[in-house]
Every structure is written in structure tokens, then in C-alpha cells.
Coordinates of N, CA and C and ligand atoms in Angstrom, one line a residue:
X22 N -100.7 95.3 -257.3 CA -99.6 94.7 -256.6 C -98.5 95.8 -256.5
X23 N -98.1 96.0 -255.2 CA -97.1 97.0 -254.9 C -95.7 96.3 -254.8
X24 N -94.8 96.6 -255.7 CA -93.4 96.1 -255.6 C -92.5 97.0 -254.9
X25 N -91.4 96.4 -254.3 CA -90.3 97.2 -253.8 C -90.5 98.0 -252.5
X26 N -91.5 97.6 -251.7 CA -91.8 98.3 -250.5 C -90.7 98.2 -249.5
X27 N -90.2 99.3 -249.0 CA -89.2 99.3 -247.9 C -89.9 99.8 -246.7
X28 N -90.1 98.9 -245.7 CA -91.0 99.3 -244.6 C -90.6 100.6 -243.9
X29 N -89.3 100.9 -243.8 CA -89.0 102.2 -243.1 C -89.3 103.4 -243.9
X30 N -89.0 103.4 -245.2 CA -89.1 104.6 -246.0 C -90.4 104.7 -246.7
X31 N -91.1 103.6 -247.0 CA -92.2 103.7 -247.9 C -93.6 103.5 -247.2
X32 N -93.5 103.6 -245.9 CA -94.8 103.3 -245.1 C -95.9 104.1 -245.6
X33 N -95.7 105.4 -245.7 CA -96.8 106.3 -246.0 C -97.2 106.2 -247.5
X34 N -96.3 106.1 -248.4 CA -96.6 106.1 -249.8 C -97.3 104.7 -250.2
X35 N -96.8 103.6 -249.5 CA -97.5 102.3 -249.8 C -98.9 102.3 -249.2
X36 N -99.0 102.9 -248.1 CA -100.4 103.1 -247.5 C -101.3 103.8 -248.5
X37 N -100.7 104.9 -249.1 CA -101.5 105.6 -250.1 C -101.8 104.8 -251.3
X38 N -100.9 104.0 -251.7 CA -101.2 103.1 -252.9 C -102.5 102.2 -252.5
X39 N -102.5 101.7 -251.3 CA -103.6 100.9 -250.8 C -104.9 101.7 -250.7
X40 N -104.8 102.9 -250.2 CA -106.0 103.7 -250.1 C -106.6 104.1 -251.4
X41 N -105.7 104.4 -252.4 CA -106.2 104.7 -253.7 C -106.7 103.5 -254.4
X42 N -106.1 102.4 -254.2 CA -106.6 101.1 -254.9 C -108.0 100.9 -254.4
X43 N -108.2 100.9 -253.0 CA -109.5 100.7 -252.5 C -110.6 101.7 -253.0
X44 N -110.2 103.0 -252.8 CA -111.2 104.1 -253.1 C -111.5 104.1 -254.6
X45 N -110.6 103.6 -255.5 CA -110.8 103.7 -256.9 C -111.2 102.4 -257.5
X46 N -111.6 101.4 -256.7 CA -112.3 100.3 -257.3 C -111.6 99.0 -257.3
X47 N -110.4 98.8 -256.7 CA -109.7 97.5 -256.7 C -110.3 96.6 -255.7
X48 N -110.2 95.3 -255.9 CA -110.8 94.4 -254.9 C -109.7 94.0 -253.9
X49 N -108.4 94.1 -254.3 CA -107.4 93.6 -253.4 C -106.1 94.4 -253.6
X50 N -105.3 94.5 -252.6 CA -103.9 95.0 -252.7 C -103.0 93.8 -252.3
X51 N -102.0 93.5 -253.2 CA -101.0 92.6 -252.8 C -99.7 93.4 -252.6
X52 N -99.2 93.2 -251.4 CA -98.0 93.9 -251.0 C -96.8 92.9 -251.1
X53 N -95.9 93.2 -252.1 CA -94.7 92.3 -252.2 C -93.8 92.6 -251.0
X54 N -93.6 91.8 -250.1 CA -92.8 92.0 -248.9 C -93.6 92.0 -247.7
X55 N -93.0 91.9 -246.5 CA -93.7 91.7 -245.3 C -93.8 93.1 -244.5
X56 N -95.0 93.4 -244.2 CA -95.2 94.6 -243.4 C -96.6 94.5 -242.7
X57 N -96.6 93.7 -241.6 CA -97.9 93.4 -241.0 C -98.6 94.6 -240.5
X58 N -97.9 95.6 -240.0 CA -98.5 96.8 -239.5 C -99.2 97.6 -240.5
X59 N -98.6 97.7 -241.7 CA -99.2 98.4 -242.8 C -100.5 97.7 -243.2
X60 N -100.4 96.4 -243.3 CA -101.6 95.6 -243.7 C -102.7 95.8 -242.7
X61 N -102.4 95.8 -241.4 CA -103.5 95.9 -240.4 C -104.0 97.4 -240.4
X62 N -103.1 98.4 -240.7 CA -103.6 99.7 -240.8 C -104.7 99.9 -241.9
X63 N -104.4 99.2 -243.1 CA -105.3 99.3 -244.2 C -106.6 98.5 -243.9
X64 N -106.4 97.4 -243.2 CA -107.6 96.6 -242.8 C -108.5 97.4 -241.9
X65 N -107.9 98.2 -241.0 CA -108.7 99.0 -240.1 C -109.5 100.1 -240.9
X66 N -108.9 100.6 -242.0 CA -109.7 101.6 -242.8 C -110.9 100.9 -243.4
X67 N -110.7 99.6 -243.9 CA -111.8 98.9 -244.5 C -112.8 98.6 -243.4
X68 N -112.4 98.3 -242.2 CA -113.3 98.0 -241.2 C -114.2 99.2 -240.9
X69 N -113.6 100.4 -240.9 CA -114.4 101.6 -240.5 C -115.1 102.2 -241.7
X70 N -114.5 102.1 -242.9 CA -115.1 102.9 -244.0 C -115.8 101.9 -245.0
X71 N -115.7 100.6 -244.8 CA -116.5 99.7 -245.6 C -115.9 99.2 -246.8
X72 N -116.7 98.4 -247.6 CA -116.2 97.8 -248.8 C -115.7 96.4 -248.6
X73 N -115.3 95.8 -249.7 CA -114.9 94.4 -249.6 C -113.4 94.3 -249.8
X74 N -112.7 95.4 -249.8 CA -111.2 95.4 -250.1 C -110.4 94.5 -249.2
X75 N -109.5 93.7 -249.8 CA -108.6 92.8 -249.0 C -107.2 93.3 -249.2
X76 N -106.3 93.0 -248.2 CA -104.9 93.3 -248.3 C -104.1 92.1 -248.0
X77 N -103.1 91.7 -248.8 CA -102.2 90.6 -248.5 C -100.8 91.0 -248.7
X78 N -100.0 90.5 -247.7 CA -98.6 90.8 -247.8 C -97.9 89.4 -248.2
X79 N -97.1 89.4 -249.3 CA -96.6 88.1 -249.8 C -95.1 88.1 -249.9
X80 N -94.5 86.9 -249.8 CA -93.1 86.8 -249.9 C -92.5 86.9 -251.3
X81 N -93.3 86.4 -252.3 CA -92.8 86.3 -253.7 C -93.7 87.0 -254.7
X82 N -93.3 88.1 -255.2 CA -94.2 88.8 -256.2 C -94.2 87.9 -257.5
X83 N -93.1 87.2 -257.8 CA -93.1 86.4 -259.0 C -94.1 85.3 -259.0
X84 N -94.2 84.6 -257.8 CA -95.2 83.5 -257.6 C -96.6 84.1 -257.8
X85 N -96.9 85.2 -257.2 CA -98.2 85.8 -257.3 C -98.5 86.1 -258.8
X86 N -97.6 86.7 -259.5 CA -97.8 87.1 -260.9 C -97.9 85.9 -261.8
X87 N -97.1 84.9 -261.5 CA -97.2 83.6 -262.3 C -98.6 83.0 -262.1
X88 N -99.0 82.9 -260.8 CA -100.3 82.2 -260.6 C -101.4 83.0 -261.2
X89 N -101.3 84.3 -261.1 CA -102.4 85.2 -261.7 C -102.5 84.9 -263.2
X90 N -101.4 84.8 -263.9 CA -101.4 84.6 -265.3 C -101.9 83.2 -265.7
X91 N -101.4 82.2 -264.9 CA -101.9 80.8 -265.1 C -103.4 80.7 -265.0
X92 N -104.0 81.5 -264.1 CA -105.4 81.5 -263.9 C -106.2 82.3 -265.0
X93 N -105.4 82.9 -265.9 CA -106.1 83.6 -267.0 C -106.1 85.1 -266.8
X94 N -105.6 85.6 -265.7 CA -105.6 87.1 -265.5 C -104.5 87.8 -266.3
X95 N -104.7 89.1 -266.5 CA -103.7 89.8 -267.3 C -103.0 90.8 -266.3
X96 N -101.8 91.3 -266.7 CA -101.0 92.2 -265.9 C -100.7 93.5 -266.6
X97 N -101.0 94.6 -266.0 CA -100.6 95.9 -266.5 C -99.5 96.4 -265.5
X98 N -98.4 96.7 -266.0 CA -97.3 97.4 -265.2 C -97.3 98.8 -265.6
X99 N -97.5 99.7 -264.5 CA -97.4 101.1 -264.8 C -96.0 101.6 -264.6
X100 N -95.5 102.2 -265.7 CA -94.1 102.7 -265.7 C -94.0 103.9 -266.7
X101 N -93.1 104.8 -266.3 CA -92.9 106.0 -267.1 C -92.3 105.6 -268.5
X102 N -91.8 104.4 -268.6 CA -91.2 104.0 -269.9 C -92.2 103.3 -270.8
X103 N -93.4 103.2 -270.3 CA -94.4 102.4 -271.1 C -95.1 103.1 -272.2
X104 N -96.0 102.4 -272.9 CA -96.8 102.9 -274.0 C -97.9 103.8 -273.4
X105 N -98.3 104.8 -274.2 CA -99.3 105.8 -273.7 C -100.6 105.1 -273.3
X106 N -101.1 105.5 -272.1 CA -102.3 104.9 -271.5 C -103.5 105.1 -272.5
X107 N -103.6 106.2 -273.1 CA -104.7 106.5 -274.0 C -104.8 105.6 -275.2
X108 N -103.6 105.1 -275.6 CA -103.6 104.1 -276.8 C -103.9 102.7 -276.4
X109 N -103.8 102.4 -275.1 CA -103.9 101.0 -274.7 C -105.2 100.7 -273.9
X110 N -105.8 101.8 -273.4 CA -106.9 101.6 -272.4 C -108.1 100.8 -273.0
X111 N -108.5 101.0 -274.2 CA -109.7 100.2 -274.7 C -109.4 98.7 -274.7
X112 N -108.2 98.4 -275.1 CA -107.8 97.0 -275.2 C -107.7 96.4 -273.8
X113 N -107.1 97.1 -272.8 CA -107.0 96.7 -271.4 C -108.4 96.5 -270.8
X114 N -109.2 97.5 -271.0 CA -110.6 97.5 -270.4 C -111.4 96.3 -270.8
X115 N -111.2 95.8 -272.0 CA -112.0 94.7 -272.5 C -111.3 93.3 -272.3
X116 N -110.3 93.3 -271.5 CA -109.5 92.0 -271.5 C -109.7 91.2 -270.2
X117 N -110.7 91.5 -269.3 CA -110.9 90.6 -268.2 C -110.2 91.0 -266.9
X118 N -109.9 90.1 -266.0 CA -109.4 90.4 -264.7 C -108.0 90.9 -264.8
X119 N -107.7 92.0 -264.1 CA -106.4 92.7 -264.2 C -105.7 92.8 -262.9
X120 N -104.4 92.6 -263.0 CA -103.5 92.9 -261.9 C -102.7 94.1 -262.3
X121 N -102.8 95.2 -261.5 CA -102.0 96.4 -261.8 C -100.8 96.5 -261.0
X122 N -99.6 96.6 -261.6 CA -98.4 96.6 -260.8 C -97.8 98.0 -260.8
X123 N -97.4 98.4 -259.6 CA -96.7 99.7 -259.4 C -95.4 99.4 -258.6
X124 N -94.4 100.2 -258.9 CA -93.1 100.0 -258.2 C -92.8 101.0 -257.1
X125 N -91.6 101.0 -256.7 CA -91.1 102.0 -255.7 C -89.9 102.7 -256.5
X126 N -88.7 102.5 -255.9 CA -87.6 103.2 -256.6 C -87.2 102.5 -257.9
X127 N -87.0 101.2 -257.9 CA -86.6 100.5 -259.1 C -87.3 99.2 -259.2
X128 N -87.8 98.8 -260.3 CA -88.5 97.5 -260.4 C -87.6 96.5 -261.0
X129 N -87.8 95.2 -260.7 CA -87.0 94.1 -261.4 C -87.3 94.1 -262.9
X130 N -86.3 94.0 -263.7 CA -86.5 94.0 -265.1 C -87.5 93.0 -265.6
X131 N -87.6 91.8 -264.9 CA -88.5 90.7 -265.2 C -89.9 91.1 -265.3
X132 N -90.3 92.2 -264.6 CA -91.8 92.5 -264.6 C -92.2 93.1 -266.0
X133 N -91.2 93.7 -266.7 CA -91.5 94.2 -268.0 C -91.8 93.0 -269.0
X134 N -91.2 91.9 -268.7 CA -91.5 90.7 -269.6 C -92.8 90.0 -269.2
X135 N -93.0 90.0 -267.9 CA -94.2 89.2 -267.4 C -95.5 90.0 -267.7
X136 N -95.4 91.4 -267.8 CA -96.6 92.2 -268.0 C -97.1 92.0 -269.4
X137 N -98.5 92.0 -269.5 CA -99.1 92.0 -270.8 C -99.0 93.4 -271.4
X138 N -99.0 94.4 -270.6 CA -98.8 95.8 -271.0 C -97.9 96.5 -270.1
X139 N -97.0 97.3 -270.6 CA -96.2 98.3 -269.8 C -96.8 99.6 -270.3
X140 N -97.4 100.3 -269.3 CA -98.2 101.5 -269.7 C -97.7 102.7 -268.9
X141 N -97.5 103.8 -269.7 CA -97.1 105.1 -269.1 C -98.3 106.0 -268.9
X142 N -98.4 106.6 -267.7 CA -99.3 107.7 -267.5 C -98.6 109.0 -267.8
X143 N -98.4 109.2 -269.1 CA -97.4 110.2 -269.5 C -96.1 109.5 -269.4
X144 N -95.0 110.2 -269.9 CA -93.7 109.6 -269.9 C -92.7 110.4 -269.0
X145 N -93.3 111.2 -268.1 CA -92.5 111.9 -267.1 C -92.5 111.1 -265.8
X146 N -91.4 111.2 -265.0 CA -91.4 110.5 -263.7 C -92.3 111.2 -262.8
X147 N -93.2 110.5 -262.1 CA -94.0 111.1 -261.1 C -94.2 110.1 -259.9
X148 N -95.4 109.6 -259.7 CA -95.6 108.8 -258.5 C -96.5 107.6 -258.7
X149 N -96.2 106.5 -258.0 CA -97.1 105.3 -258.1 C -98.5 105.6 -257.7
X150 N -98.6 106.6 -256.7 CA -100.0 106.9 -256.2 C -100.7 107.6 -257.3
X151 N -100.1 108.6 -258.0 CA -100.7 109.3 -259.0 C -101.0 108.4 -260.2
X152 N -100.0 107.6 -260.6 CA -100.2 106.7 -261.8 C -101.3 105.8 -261.6
X153 N -101.4 105.2 -260.4 CA -102.5 104.3 -260.1 C -103.9 105.0 -260.1
X154 N -104.0 106.1 -259.5 CA -105.3 106.9 -259.5 C -105.7 107.2 -260.9
X155 N -104.8 107.7 -261.7 CA -105.2 108.1 -263.1 C -105.6 106.8 -263.9
X156 N -104.8 105.8 -263.7 CA -105.0 104.5 -264.5 C -106.4 104.0 -264.1
X157 N -106.7 104.0 -262.8 CA -108.0 103.4 -262.4 C -109.2 104.3 -262.8
X158 N -109.0 105.6 -262.8 CA -110.1 106.5 -263.2 C -110.4 106.3 -264.7
X159 N -109.3 106.1 -265.5 CA -109.5 105.9 -266.9 C -110.2 104.5 -267.1
X160 N -109.7 103.5 -266.3 CA -110.3 102.2 -266.5 C -111.8 102.2 -266.3
X161 N -112.2 102.8 -265.2 CA -113.7 102.8 -264.8 C -114.4 104.0 -265.4
X162 N -113.7 104.8 -266.1 CA -114.3 106.0 -266.8 C -115.0 106.9 -265.8
X163 N -114.5 107.0 -264.6 CA -115.0 107.9 -263.6 C -116.1 107.3 -262.7
X164 N -116.7 106.2 -263.1 CA -117.8 105.6 -262.4 C -117.4 105.1 -261.0
X165 N -116.2 104.8 -260.8 CA -115.7 104.3 -259.5 C -116.0 105.3 -258.3
X166 N -116.0 106.6 -258.6 CA -116.1 107.6 -257.6 C -117.5 107.6 -257.0
X167 N -118.5 107.0 -257.7 CA -119.9 107.0 -257.2 C -120.2 105.7 -256.4
X168 N -119.2 104.9 -256.3 CA -119.5 103.6 -255.6 C -119.9 103.8 -254.1
X169 N -120.8 102.9 -253.6 CA -121.2 102.9 -252.2 C -120.3 102.0 -251.4
X170 N -119.8 102.4 -250.3 CA -119.0 101.5 -249.5 C -119.7 101.0 -248.2
X171 N -120.8 101.6 -247.8 CA -121.6 101.1 -246.7 C -120.8 100.8 -245.4
X172 N -120.0 101.8 -245.1 CA -119.1 101.6 -243.9 C -119.8 102.1 -242.6
X173 N -119.0 102.0 -241.5 CA -119.5 102.5 -240.2 C -119.4 104.0 -240.2
X174 N -118.5 104.5 -241.1 CA -118.4 106.0 -241.2 C -118.7 106.4 -242.7
X175 N -119.5 107.4 -242.8 CA -119.8 107.9 -244.2 C -119.8 109.4 -244.2
X176 N -119.3 109.9 -245.2 CA -119.3 111.4 -245.4 C -120.5 111.8 -246.1
X177 N -121.1 112.9 -245.5 CA -122.2 113.5 -246.2 C -121.6 114.7 -247.0
X178 N -121.6 114.7 -248.3 CA -120.9 115.8 -249.0 C -121.6 117.2 -248.6
X179 N -120.7 118.1 -248.4 CA -121.2 119.4 -248.0 C -120.3 120.5 -248.6
X180 N -121.0 121.6 -249.0 CA -120.2 122.7 -249.6 C -119.2 123.4 -248.6
X181 N -119.5 123.2 -247.3 CA -118.7 124.0 -246.4 C -118.2 123.3 -245.1
X182 N -119.1 122.3 -244.6 CA -118.8 121.7 -243.3 C -118.3 120.3 -243.5
X183 N -117.7 119.8 -242.4 CA -117.3 118.4 -242.3 C -118.6 117.7 -241.7
X184 N -119.3 116.9 -242.5 CA -120.4 116.2 -242.0 C -120.2 114.7 -242.2
X185 N -120.3 114.0 -241.1 CA -120.0 112.6 -241.1 C -121.1 111.8 -240.4
X186 N -121.5 110.7 -240.9 CA -122.4 109.8 -240.2 C -121.6 108.7 -239.6
X187 N -121.7 108.4 -238.3 CA -121.0 107.3 -237.7 C -122.1 106.3 -237.1
X188 N -122.0 105.1 -237.6 CA -122.9 104.1 -237.1 C -122.3 103.2 -236.1
X189 N -123.0 102.9 -235.0 CA -122.5 102.1 -234.0 C -122.1 100.7 -234.5
X190 N -121.2 100.0 -233.8 CA -120.8 98.6 -234.2 C -122.1 97.8 -234.4
X191 N -122.0 97.0 -235.4 CA -123.2 96.1 -235.7 C -124.2 96.6 -236.7
X192 N -124.2 97.9 -236.9 CA -125.1 98.5 -237.9 C -124.2 99.0 -239.1
X193 N -124.4 98.3 -240.2 CA -123.7 98.7 -241.4 C -122.2 98.3 -241.3
X194 N -121.4 98.6 -242.3 CA -120.0 98.3 -242.3 C -119.7 96.9 -242.6
Ligands
LIG30 C1 -90.7 106.9 -258.0 S1 -91.4 106.0 -259.4 C2 -90.0 105.2 -260.1 C3 -89.6 105.8 -261.3 C4 -88.6 104.9 -262.0 N1 -87.6 105.7 -262.7 C5 -89.2 103.9 -263.0 O1 -88.6 102.8 -263.1 O2 -90.4 104.1 -263.5 C6 -92.3 104.7 -258.6 C7 -93.3 104.1 -259.5 O3 -94.2 105.1 -259.9 C8 -94.9 104.7 -261.1 N2 -94.7 105.7 -262.1 C9 -94.0 106.9 -261.9 N3 -94.1 107.6 -263.0 C10 -95.0 107.0 -263.8 C11 -95.5 107.3 -265.1 N4 -95.2 108.4 -265.8 N5 -96.4 106.4 -265.7 C12 -96.7 105.3 -265.0 N6 -96.2 105.0 -263.8 C13 -95.4 105.8 -263.2 C14 -94.2 103.3 -261.5 O4 -95.0 102.3 -261.2 C15 -92.9 103.4 -260.7 O5 -92.4 102.0 -260.5

């Protein structure tokens, strides 16, 4: 869940949060706030590049977080003020369905209370995109990078050239 999105200023970085979430193994991105263009841009990536990733823009992050916890899910809030990721990851990994929360400029104090864990990817200020990528890579222990997406577009890894397979509409994706 992405908090604090400002449509004018954060368009690119929030899109990157969504791209990283999808590429590193999340099932869904919840965007707190309304930005239909951003949602449809990410949906277009899913349409072309495959996978089951969903994107939702919601009015109330509190409602989403509350419902998630009532349904038995746990919340990890990524923050530079949190406890070290390396000390918490085993416990987090073994605890079932997770909602990972990242902020923008400043997050509401309440999220620190609602979260089951407030986790720092180091305790220096950096970026929600970097924090999410490192968190998810540690969560899946690197296995997420080998996932198949079965999209209409697929990269063939190459030491030198850009090699891409494009499948016509209706085949794959
Ligand atoms: C530009 S930072 C905001 C930094 C802000 N001082 C704060 O409250 O953490 C935006 C988001 O990046 C994430 N972030 C930045 N540095 C982080 C770190 N060292 N560990 C975990 N998350 C971090 C947090 O989710 C934060 O809400």
C-alpha cells in the first residue's frame, strides 16, 4: 500500500512503487488516494507484460488497513525509523499474508500503531522504491526474480542486444 501519493509530484515514483511491487512478487498494489491515470498506466503494463498483478486506488487507507487486519493479515510498515530488517525478516516471512506499507514525504503517525512491524531497510533516509525492492527481495530470498509472467512481451536475456518476443493479441498474456 502506497500512502501519501500527490498526483502532480509523485506520479513517477508511485508508478515505480507499483512496477517494483509487481516485478518483485506482490499480488496487488493499493494506492491511497485517487489517480485513475496512474492506475490505468500500471494496468497497461500488466496487460502487456503479464502476471496477475492488480492495482486499486482507494479513498481511505485506514479502512483498507483495518479490513486487512480483521481478515487476519499482517502489516509491515517500511520506515527509516524502524527495527532492522535482518532481525525481523524470519518472523515476518513465517507469518502469513502481508500488506507492505510505504510512504511519501510524511506518513500519518497512526500507521506506526497499526503496523505489526515497523521495519528499517537501514536507518538512513532513502526511497520507498529502494526500500520496497530490498524488502521484497529479502522476503522471497531472491526467488521472485525467476518468476514467469507469460506476457505478450517477453525479454530474451542477452549479453549484448535487446531481444524481445512480442506475441500477437490472443496468444499468451
Ligand atoms: C522520502 S521517504 C520519507 C522519509 C521520512 N523521513 C520518513 O518518515 O521515513 C518515503 C518513504 O520511503 C521509505 N523509506 C525511506 N527510507 C527508508 C529506510 N531507510 N527504511 C525503510 N523505508 C524507508 C518509507 O516508506 C518512507 O515513508
